[in-house]
CSV table of C-alpha atoms in Angstrom, one decimal:
chain,number,residue,atom,x,y,z
A,25,LEU,CA,-3.9,-36.6,13.2
A,26,LEU,CA,-1.9,-39.1,9.8
A,27,ALA,CA,-5.3,-39.7,8.7
A,28,ALA,CA,-6.6,-36.2,9.1
A,29,VAL,CA,-3.5,-34.4,7.1
A,30,GLU,CA,-3.2,-36.9,4.5
A,31,THR,CA,-6.7,-35.7,2.8
A,32,LEU,CA,-4.6,-32.2,2.6
A,33,ASP,CA,-3.0,-31.0,-0.3
A,34,THR,CA,0.8,-30.4,-0.2
A,35,ASP,CA,1.0,-26.1,0.5
A,36,GLU,CA,-1.7,-26.9,3.5
A,37,VAL,CA,0.4,-29.2,4.9
A,38,ALA,CA,3.3,-27.1,5.0
A,39,ASP,CA,1.5,-24.3,6.9
A,40,ILE,CA,1.0,-26.3,10.0
A,41,ALA,CA,3.9,-28.8,9.3
A,42,ASP,CA,5.5,-26.9,12.3
A,43,ASP,CA,2.7,-27.9,14.5
A,44,LEU,CA,2.7,-31.3,14.0
A,45,PRO,CA,5.1,-33.6,16.1
A,46,GLU,CA,8.0,-35.4,14.9
A,47,ASN,CA,6.9,-38.6,13.9
A,48,VAL,CA,3.5,-37.5,12.3
A,49,LEU,CA,5.3,-35.5,10.1
A,50,ALA,CA,7.6,-38.4,9.1
A,51,ASP,CA,5.1,-40.5,8.6
A,52,ILE,CA,3.8,-38.0,6.0
A,53,PHE,CA,7.0,-37.5,4.0
A,54,ARG,CA,7.2,-41.6,3.7
A,55,SER,CA,3.0,-41.5,2.8
A,56,LEU,CA,3.7,-39.1,0.0
A,57,PRO,CA,4.5,-39.6,-3.5
A,58,ALA,CA,7.9,-38.1,-4.9
A,59,GLU,CA,7.0,-35.6,-6.3
A,60,GLU,CA,4.8,-34.6,-3.7
A,61,ARG,CA,7.5,-35.3,-1.5
A,62,GLU,CA,9.8,-32.8,-3.4
A,63,GLU,CA,7.2,-30.2,-3.0
A,64,LEU,CA,6.4,-30.7,0.7
A,65,ARG,CA,10.5,-30.3,1.0
A,66,ALA,CA,10.5,-26.9,-1.0
A,67,ALA,CA,7.0,-25.3,1.1
A,68,MET,CA,8.7,-25.8,4.4
A,69,SER,CA,12.0,-24.5,2.8
A,70,TYR,CA,10.6,-20.9,2.5
A,71,ASP,CA,10.1,-18.2,5.5
A,72,GLU,CA,6.5,-17.6,6.6
A,73,ASP,CA,7.0,-14.2,5.1
A,74,ALA,CA,7.8,-15.4,1.1
A,75,VAL,CA,6.0,-16.0,-1.5
A,76,GLY,CA,7.0,-19.2,-1.5
A,77,ALA,CA,4.7,-20.2,1.9
A,78,LEU,CA,1.6,-18.8,0.0
A,79,MET,CA,2.0,-20.6,-3.7
A,80,ASP,CA,0.4,-23.9,-4.3
A,81,PHE,CA,1.6,-26.6,-6.6
A,82,ASP,CA,-2.0,-27.1,-7.8
A,83,MET,CA,-1.7,-25.7,-11.5
A,84,MET,CA,-2.7,-26.4,-15.6
A,85,THR,CA,-0.4,-25.8,-17.8
A,86,ILE,CA,0.0,-26.9,-21.7
A,87,ARG,CA,2.4,-26.1,-24.4
A,88,SER,CA,2.3,-23.1,-26.9
A,89,ASP,CA,2.3,-25.7,-30.6
A,90,ILE,CA,-0.6,-27.4,-29.8
A,91,THR,CA,-4.5,-25.7,-30.4
A,92,LEU,CA,-7.1,-24.0,-28.9
A,93,GLU,CA,-8.8,-27.3,-29.2
A,94,VAL,CA,-6.9,-29.7,-28.1
A,95,VAL,CA,-7.0,-27.5,-24.7
A,96,LEU,CA,-10.2,-27.8,-24.5
A,97,ARG,CA,-10.5,-31.3,-25.1
A,98,TYR,CA,-7.4,-31.8,-22.5
A,99,LEU,CA,-9.3,-29.9,-19.9
A,100,ARG,CA,-12.5,-32.2,-20.7
A,101,HIS,CA,-10.8,-35.3,-19.0
A,102,PHE,CA,-10.7,-33.5,-16.0
A,103,ASP,CA,-13.8,-33.3,-13.3
A,104,GLU,CA,-13.0,-30.2,-12.2
A,105,LEU,CA,-10.3,-27.3,-12.0
A,106,PRO,CA,-8.4,-26.4,-9.8
A,107,ASP,CA,-9.6,-23.9,-7.4
A,108,HIS,CA,-9.0,-19.7,-8.8
A,109,THR,CA,-8.0,-21.2,-11.9
A,110,ASP,CA,-8.7,-18.2,-14.3
A,111,GLN,CA,-5.4,-18.7,-16.7
A,112,LEU,CA,-3.4,-21.8,-17.7
A,113,PHE,CA,0.1,-21.3,-17.4
A,114,VAL,CA,2.4,-21.7,-21.3
A,115,VAL,CA,5.6,-23.7,-20.4
A,116,SER,CA,8.4,-25.3,-22.8
A,117,ARG,CA,9.8,-28.7,-22.3
A,118,ASP,CA,11.9,-27.2,-19.7
A,119,GLU,CA,8.8,-26.0,-17.5
A,120,GLU,CA,10.3,-22.0,-18.9
A,121,LEU,CA,7.4,-20.3,-18.7
A,122,GLN,CA,6.6,-18.6,-21.7
A,123,GLY,CA,3.1,-17.1,-20.9
A,124,VAL,CA,-0.1,-17.4,-19.6
A,125,LEU,CA,-3.5,-17.9,-21.7
A,126,PRO,CA,-5.9,-16.5,-19.8
A,127,LEU,CA,-9.4,-19.0,-19.9
A,128,ASN,CA,-12.1,-16.5,-21.8
A,129,LEU,CA,-9.7,-16.0,-24.7
A,130,LEU,CA,-9.4,-19.7,-24.8
A,131,LEU,CA,-13.0,-19.8,-25.2
A,132,LEU,CA,-13.6,-17.0,-27.1
A,133,ARG,CA,-11.0,-17.2,-30.5
A,134,ASP,CA,-11.2,-19.6,-32.7
A,135,PRO,CA,-10.3,-23.2,-31.7
A,136,ALA,CA,-8.0,-24.0,-34.7
A,137,THR,CA,-5.8,-20.9,-33.6
A,138,LEU,CA,-2.4,-21.6,-32.1
A,139,VAL,CA,-1.7,-21.1,-28.2
A,140,ALA,CA,1.0,-19.4,-29.2
A,141,ASP,CA,-0.9,-16.7,-31.0
A,142,VAL,CA,-3.2,-15.5,-28.7
A,143,MET,CA,-1.5,-16.4,-24.9
A,144,LEU,CA,-0.4,-13.4,-23.2
A,145,LYS,CA,3.9,-13.2,-22.9
A,146,GLU,CA,3.8,-10.0,-20.5
A,147,THR,CA,2.1,-11.1,-17.5
A,148,LEU,CA,3.0,-10.9,-13.8
A,149,THR,CA,5.1,-13.2,-12.5
A,150,LEU,CA,6.2,-13.8,-8.8
A,151,GLU,CA,9.5,-15.0,-7.9
A,152,ALA,CA,9.7,-17.3,-4.1
A,153,GLY,CA,11.5,-15.7,-2.5
A,154,ASP,CA,9.8,-12.6,-3.3
A,155,LYS,CA,8.1,-11.2,0.0
A,156,ALA,CA,4.9,-11.9,0.2
A,157,GLU,CA,4.0,-8.2,1.5
A,158,ASP,CA,4.7,-7.4,-2.2
A,159,ALA,CA,3.0,-9.9,-3.6
A,160,ALA,CA,0.0,-8.8,-1.6
A,161,GLN,CA,0.0,-5.5,-3.0
A,162,ALA,CA,0.2,-7.0,-6.4
A,163,PHE,CA,-2.6,-8.7,-6.5
A,164,GLU,CA,-4.5,-5.8,-5.0
A,165,ARG,CA,-3.2,-3.7,-7.4
A,166,TYR,CA,-3.9,-5.5,-10.6
A,167,ASP,CA,-6.9,-7.0,-9.2
A,168,LEU,CA,-5.7,-10.4,-9.5
A,169,VAL,CA,-7.2,-13.8,-8.8
A,170,SER,CA,-3.8,-16.2,-9.5
A,171,ALA,CA,-0.1,-15.1,-10.3
A,172,ALA,CA,2.5,-17.7,-11.8
A,173,VAL,CA,5.6,-18.1,-9.4
A,174,VAL,CA,8.8,-18.7,-11.0
A,175,ASN,CA,12.4,-19.9,-9.7
A,176,THR,CA,15.5,-17.9,-10.6
A,177,GLU,CA,15.9,-19.3,-13.9
A,178,GLY,CA,12.3,-18.7,-15.1
A,179,ARG,CA,11.0,-22.4,-14.0
A,180,LEU,CA,7.3,-22.3,-13.1
A,181,VAL,CA,7.0,-23.9,-9.7
A,182,GLY,CA,3.9,-23.1,-9.0
A,183,ARG,CA,0.8,-20.0,-8.1
A,184,VAL,CA,-0.1,-17.9,-5.8
A,185,THR,CA,-3.7,-17.3,-5.7
A,186,VAL,CA,-6.1,-14.3,-4.4
A,187,ASN,CA,-7.6,-16.6,-1.4
A,188,ALA,CA,-3.6,-17.1,-0.2
A,189,VAL,CA,-3.0,-14.0,-0.7
A,190,LEU,CA,-6.5,-12.9,1.2
A,191,ASP,CA,-5.1,-15.2,4.4
A,192,TYR,CA,-2.0,-13.7,4.7
A,193,ILE,CA,-3.6,-10.0,4.4
A,194,ARG,CA,-5.6,-11.1,7.3
A,195,ASP,CA,-3.4,-12.7,9.6
A,196,HIS,CA,-0.6,-10.0,8.7
A,197,ALA,CA,-3.9,-7.2,10.1
A,198,GLU,CA,-4.0,-9.5,13.6
A,199,ALA,CA,-0.6,-9.6,13.9
A,200,GLU,CA,-0.4,-6.2,13.4
A,201,GLN,CA,-3.3,-5.2,16.1
A,202,LEU,CA,-1.9,-7.2,18.7
A,203,ALA,CA,1.4,-6.1,18.1
A,204,GLN,CA,0.4,-2.6,18.5
A,205,ALA,CA,-1.0,-3.7,21.7
A,206,GLY,CA,2.1,-5.4,23.2
A,207,LEU,CA,0.6,-9.0,22.4
A,208,ALA,CA,2.3,-11.6,20.7
A,209,GLU,CA,0.7,-13.4,17.8
A,210,GLU,CA,0.8,-17.1,19.3
A,211,GLU,CA,-1.5,-15.7,21.8
A,212,ASP,CA,-5.7,-16.7,21.6
A,213,ILE,CA,-8.4,-16.8,24.0
A,214,PHE,CA,-7.9,-20.4,25.4
A,215,ALA,CA,-4.2,-20.1,25.6
A,216,PRO,CA,-3.0,-21.4,29.3
A,217,VAL,CA,-3.0,-18.7,31.9
A,218,ILE,CA,1.0,-19.1,32.9
A,219,ASP,CA,1.5,-18.8,28.3
A,220,SER,CA,-0.7,-15.5,28.5
A,221,VAL,CA,0.7,-14.4,31.6
A,222,LYS,CA,4.4,-14.3,29.9
A,223,ASN,CA,2.8,-12.9,26.5
A,224,ARG,CA,1.8,-10.0,28.7
A,225,TRP,CA,4.3,-8.7,30.9
A,226,ALA,CA,7.1,-7.6,29.3
A,227,TRP,CA,4.3,-4.4,28.5
A,228,LEU,CA,3.1,-4.6,31.4
A,229,ALA,CA,6.2,-4.2,33.0
A,230,VAL,CA,7.5,-1.1,30.3
A,231,ASN,CA,4.1,0.6,31.3
A,232,LEU,CA,4.0,0.8,34.9
A,233,VAL,CA,7.6,2.3,34.5
A,234,THR,CA,6.2,4.7,32.7
A,235,ALA,CA,3.1,4.9,35.0
A,236,PHE,CA,5.2,5.8,38.0
A,237,VAL,CA,7.1,8.6,36.0
A,238,ALA,CA,3.8,9.8,34.9
A,239,SER,CA,2.9,10.4,39.0
A,240,ARG,CA,5.8,11.4,39.5
A,241,VAL,CA,5.5,14.2,37.2
A,242,ILE,CA,2.1,14.9,39.1
A,243,GLY,CA,3.9,14.3,42.3
A,244,ALA,CA,6.4,17.2,41.9
A,245,PHE,CA,3.3,19.9,41.6
A,246,GLU,CA,1.8,18.9,44.4
A,247,GLY,CA,1.6,22.0,46.0
A,248,SER,CA,0.5,23.7,42.6
A,249,ILE,CA,-2.3,21.1,42.9
A,250,GLU,CA,-3.1,22.2,46.1
A,251,LYS,CA,-3.4,25.5,45.7
A,252,LEU,CA,-5.7,24.9,42.7
A,253,VAL,CA,-8.1,22.3,42.6
A,254,ALA,CA,-9.6,22.7,39.0
A,255,LEU,CA,-6.4,21.7,38.1
A,256,ALA,CA,-6.7,18.2,39.1
A,257,ALA,CA,-10.2,17.6,37.4
A,258,LEU,CA,-8.8,19.4,34.2
A,259,MET,CA,-5.6,17.4,33.7
A,260,PRO,CA,-6.7,14.1,32.5
A,261,ILE,CA,-8.7,15.9,29.9
A,262,VAL,CA,-5.3,16.9,28.5
A,263,ALA,CA,-3.4,13.5,28.8
A,264,GLY,CA,-6.3,12.2,27.6
A,265,ILE,CA,-7.1,14.0,24.1
A,266,GLY,CA,-3.2,13.8,23.3
A,267,GLY,CA,-3.2,10.0,24.0
A,268,ASN,CA,-6.0,9.9,21.4
A,269,SER,CA,-4.9,12.2,19.0
A,270,GLY,CA,-1.4,10.1,19.3
A,271,ASN,CA,-2.7,6.5,19.0
A,272,GLN,CA,-5.0,7.7,15.8
A,273,THR,CA,-1.1,9.1,14.1
A,274,ILE,CA,0.4,6.4,14.6
A,275,THR,CA,-2.0,3.6,13.5
A,276,MET,CA,-2.2,5.7,10.4
A,277,ILE,CA,1.6,5.4,10.1
A,278,VAL,CA,2.1,1.7,10.5
A,279,ARG,CA,-1.2,1.3,8.3
A,280,ALA,CA,0.7,3.3,5.9
A,281,ILE,CA,4.0,1.1,6.0
A,282,ALA,CA,2.3,-1.6,5.5
A,283,MET,CA,1.0,-1.1,2.9
A,284,GLY,CA,4.6,0.4,1.3
A,285,GLN,CA,3.4,3.6,0.8
A,286,VAL,CA,5.5,5.0,3.1
A,287,GLN,CA,9.7,5.1,3.4
A,288,PRO,CA,12.3,5.5,6.5
A,289,ASP,CA,13.4,8.6,4.3
A,290,ALA,CA,9.9,10.3,5.0
A,291,LEU,CA,10.0,11.4,8.2
A,292,ASN,CA,10.7,15.0,8.0
A,293,ARG,CA,7.6,15.3,5.2
A,294,LEU,CA,5.4,13.4,7.5
A,295,LEU,CA,6.2,15.6,10.4
A,296,ARG,CA,5.6,18.7,8.6
A,297,LYS,CA,2.0,17.3,7.7
A,298,GLU,CA,1.6,15.8,11.3
A,299,ILE,CA,2.2,19.2,13.2
A,300,GLY,CA,0.4,20.7,10.8
A,301,VAL,CA,-2.7,19.1,11.3
A,302,ALA,CA,-2.3,19.2,15.3
A,303,LEU,CA,-1.5,22.8,15.7
A,304,ILE,CA,-5.5,23.3,13.7
A,305,ASN,CA,-6.8,20.4,16.1
A,306,GLY,CA,-5.4,22.4,19.1
A,307,VAL,CA,-6.0,25.6,18.5
A,308,VAL,CA,-10.4,24.6,17.5
A,309,TRP,CA,-10.6,22.2,20.4
A,310,GLY,CA,-8.0,23.5,22.7
A,311,GLY,CA,-10.0,26.5,22.4
A,312,LEU,CA,-13.5,25.0,22.9
A,313,LEU,CA,-12.0,23.3,26.2
A,314,GLY,CA,-10.1,26.5,27.2
A,315,LEU,CA,-13.9,28.7,27.2
A,316,ILE,CA,-15.4,26.0,29.0
A,317,SER,CA,-12.5,26.0,31.5
A,318,TRP,CA,-13.2,29.9,31.6
A,319,TRP,CA,-17.0,29.5,32.2
A,320,LEU,CA,-17.1,26.5,34.8
A,321,TYR,CA,-14.1,28.4,37.1
A,322,SER,CA,-14.8,32.2,35.9
A,323,SER,CA,-10.8,32.3,35.1
A,324,ALA,CA,-9.7,33.5,31.7
A,325,SER,CA,-5.9,32.8,32.5
A,326,LEU,CA,-7.2,28.8,33.5
A,327,GLY,CA,-8.7,29.0,30.2
A,328,LEU,CA,-6.2,30.2,27.8
A,329,VAL,CA,-3.3,27.9,29.9
A,330,MET,CA,-5.7,25.2,29.1
A,331,THR,CA,-5.7,25.8,25.7
A,332,ALA,CA,-2.1,25.9,25.2
A,333,ALA,CA,-1.6,22.9,27.6
A,334,MET,CA,-4.3,21.0,24.7
A,335,THR,CA,-1.6,22.6,21.7
A,336,LEU,CA,1.3,21.3,22.7
A,337,ASN,CA,0.4,18.1,23.8
A,338,LEU,CA,-1.4,17.5,20.4
A,339,LEU,CA,1.9,18.4,18.9
A,340,LEU,CA,3.7,16.2,21.3
A,341,ALA,CA,1.5,13.1,20.4
A,342,ALA,CA,2.0,14.3,16.5
A,343,MET,CA,5.8,14.2,16.8
A,344,ALA,CA,6.1,10.6,18.9
A,345,GLY,CA,2.9,9.5,16.7
A,346,VAL,CA,4.8,9.6,13.4
A,347,ALA,CA,8.4,8.8,15.1
A,348,ILE,CA,8.4,6.1,16.9
A,349,PRO,CA,7.1,3.9,14.0
A,350,ILE,CA,9.4,5.0,11.6
A,351,MET,CA,12.3,4.9,13.7
A,352,ARG,CA,12.0,1.8,14.7
A,353,LEU,CA,11.2,0.9,11.0
A,354,ARG,CA,14.7,2.3,10.4
A,355,LEU,CA,16.3,0.2,12.9
A,356,GLY,CA,14.9,-3.1,11.2
A,357,ASN,CA,12.3,-3.6,13.6
A,358,ASP,CA,8.7,-3.9,13.4
A,359,PRO,CA,6.8,-0.7,13.6
A,360,ALA,CA,3.8,-1.6,15.2
A,361,ILE,CA,5.0,-3.7,18.1
A,362,GLY,CA,3.6,-1.5,21.3
A,363,GLY,CA,3.4,1.5,19.5
A,364,SER,CA,-0.2,2.6,21.7
A,365,VAL,CA,1.2,1.4,24.6
A,366,MET,CA,4.7,4.0,24.1
A,367,ILE,CA,2.5,6.8,22.8
A,368,THR,CA,0.0,6.5,25.8
A,369,ALA,CA,3.1,6.8,28.3
A,370,LEU,CA,4.4,9.5,26.2
A,371,THR,CA,1.3,11.5,26.2
A,372,ASP,CA,0.5,11.1,29.5
A,373,SER,CA,3.6,11.9,31.4
A,374,GLY,CA,4.4,14.8,28.8
A,375,GLY,CA,0.4,16.2,29.2
A,376,PHE,CA,0.3,16.7,33.3
A,377,LEU,CA,4.4,17.9,32.8
A,378,ILE,CA,2.9,20.7,30.4
A,379,PHE,CA,-0.3,21.3,31.7
A,380,LEU,CA,1.2,21.5,35.0
A,381,GLY,CA,3.6,23.4,34.4
A,382,LEU,CA,2.4,26.1,32.3
A,383,ALA,CA,0.2,26.3,35.7
A,384,THR,CA,2.0,27.1,38.1
A,385,LEU,CA,3.8,29.5,35.5
A,386,PHE,CA,0.8,31.4,35.1
A,387,LEU,CA,-1.6,31.1,37.7
A,388,LEU,CA,0.1,31.0,41.0
């Protein structure tokens, strides 16, 4: 392990430090030069969702009082540049960031020109304590390849590159997908059986309770189902379409939250929009199912009940699909966790209750 880890860069070691045995990590610290040892400590001190956890320390810095020709001669001393080097960072003698020198300007301007005359002073910089999510949005918005990371005093401490941001976005998306199904990020397909069981049983228990509630709703209308057997054939359609619609809504809202497009105070505006969508879908698709039910069972009343139940359950799914992630966000919780489990439970129980209740009132 020690031999393998010693081939990694400091920021890569920090990524896997939590998974290494303590004695191996201690040996790594002892084997590193003093400067890299401090870099490793700094990288490990940041939260995994902070910019500091994404940054690396392999970067090119120059002074502002030298010419571009001197910079070119300096770069030729290296066999290769650090990966994703699109700009050089201009710093003072105290390592304070003064600007950046893009490589295209270095190559195209007169070699006798001073760095200070061509460098970009207004450039996007990140602080090590910033949210990694904000950094990802900045890279997407401005098509960045790299960005400087400074401390609170404005001194250059590292850089973030696009490959690190893409890794973060991918990991975040995977965690979000697992969370919506009520799974923890730590589990993979090769995890031990007992770990997988522990990971899944919490939301399975919740699902068991909600499924029991749905079965009790059906049980309350056993008499109605006995009198009109068509209800047993049609009620899964109402619940299934509602669950699908709710999952579409909740997936869209969670994605918008992750991209920073939705704030906790947007509940009312989003509700109005999704209710409008649900009404149109309910009338169109509920009307179509109502016509099919009328044709199959020769009952116009059953068709109208089917249309009304479908519309009402889609409205319920839309409101729940917006409210669940927004309320979890307001409470400071992850809006993605268990979303699909909760929305399916609600639309199943609600769909059965709405359809069977309307059928009991107007058909029997």
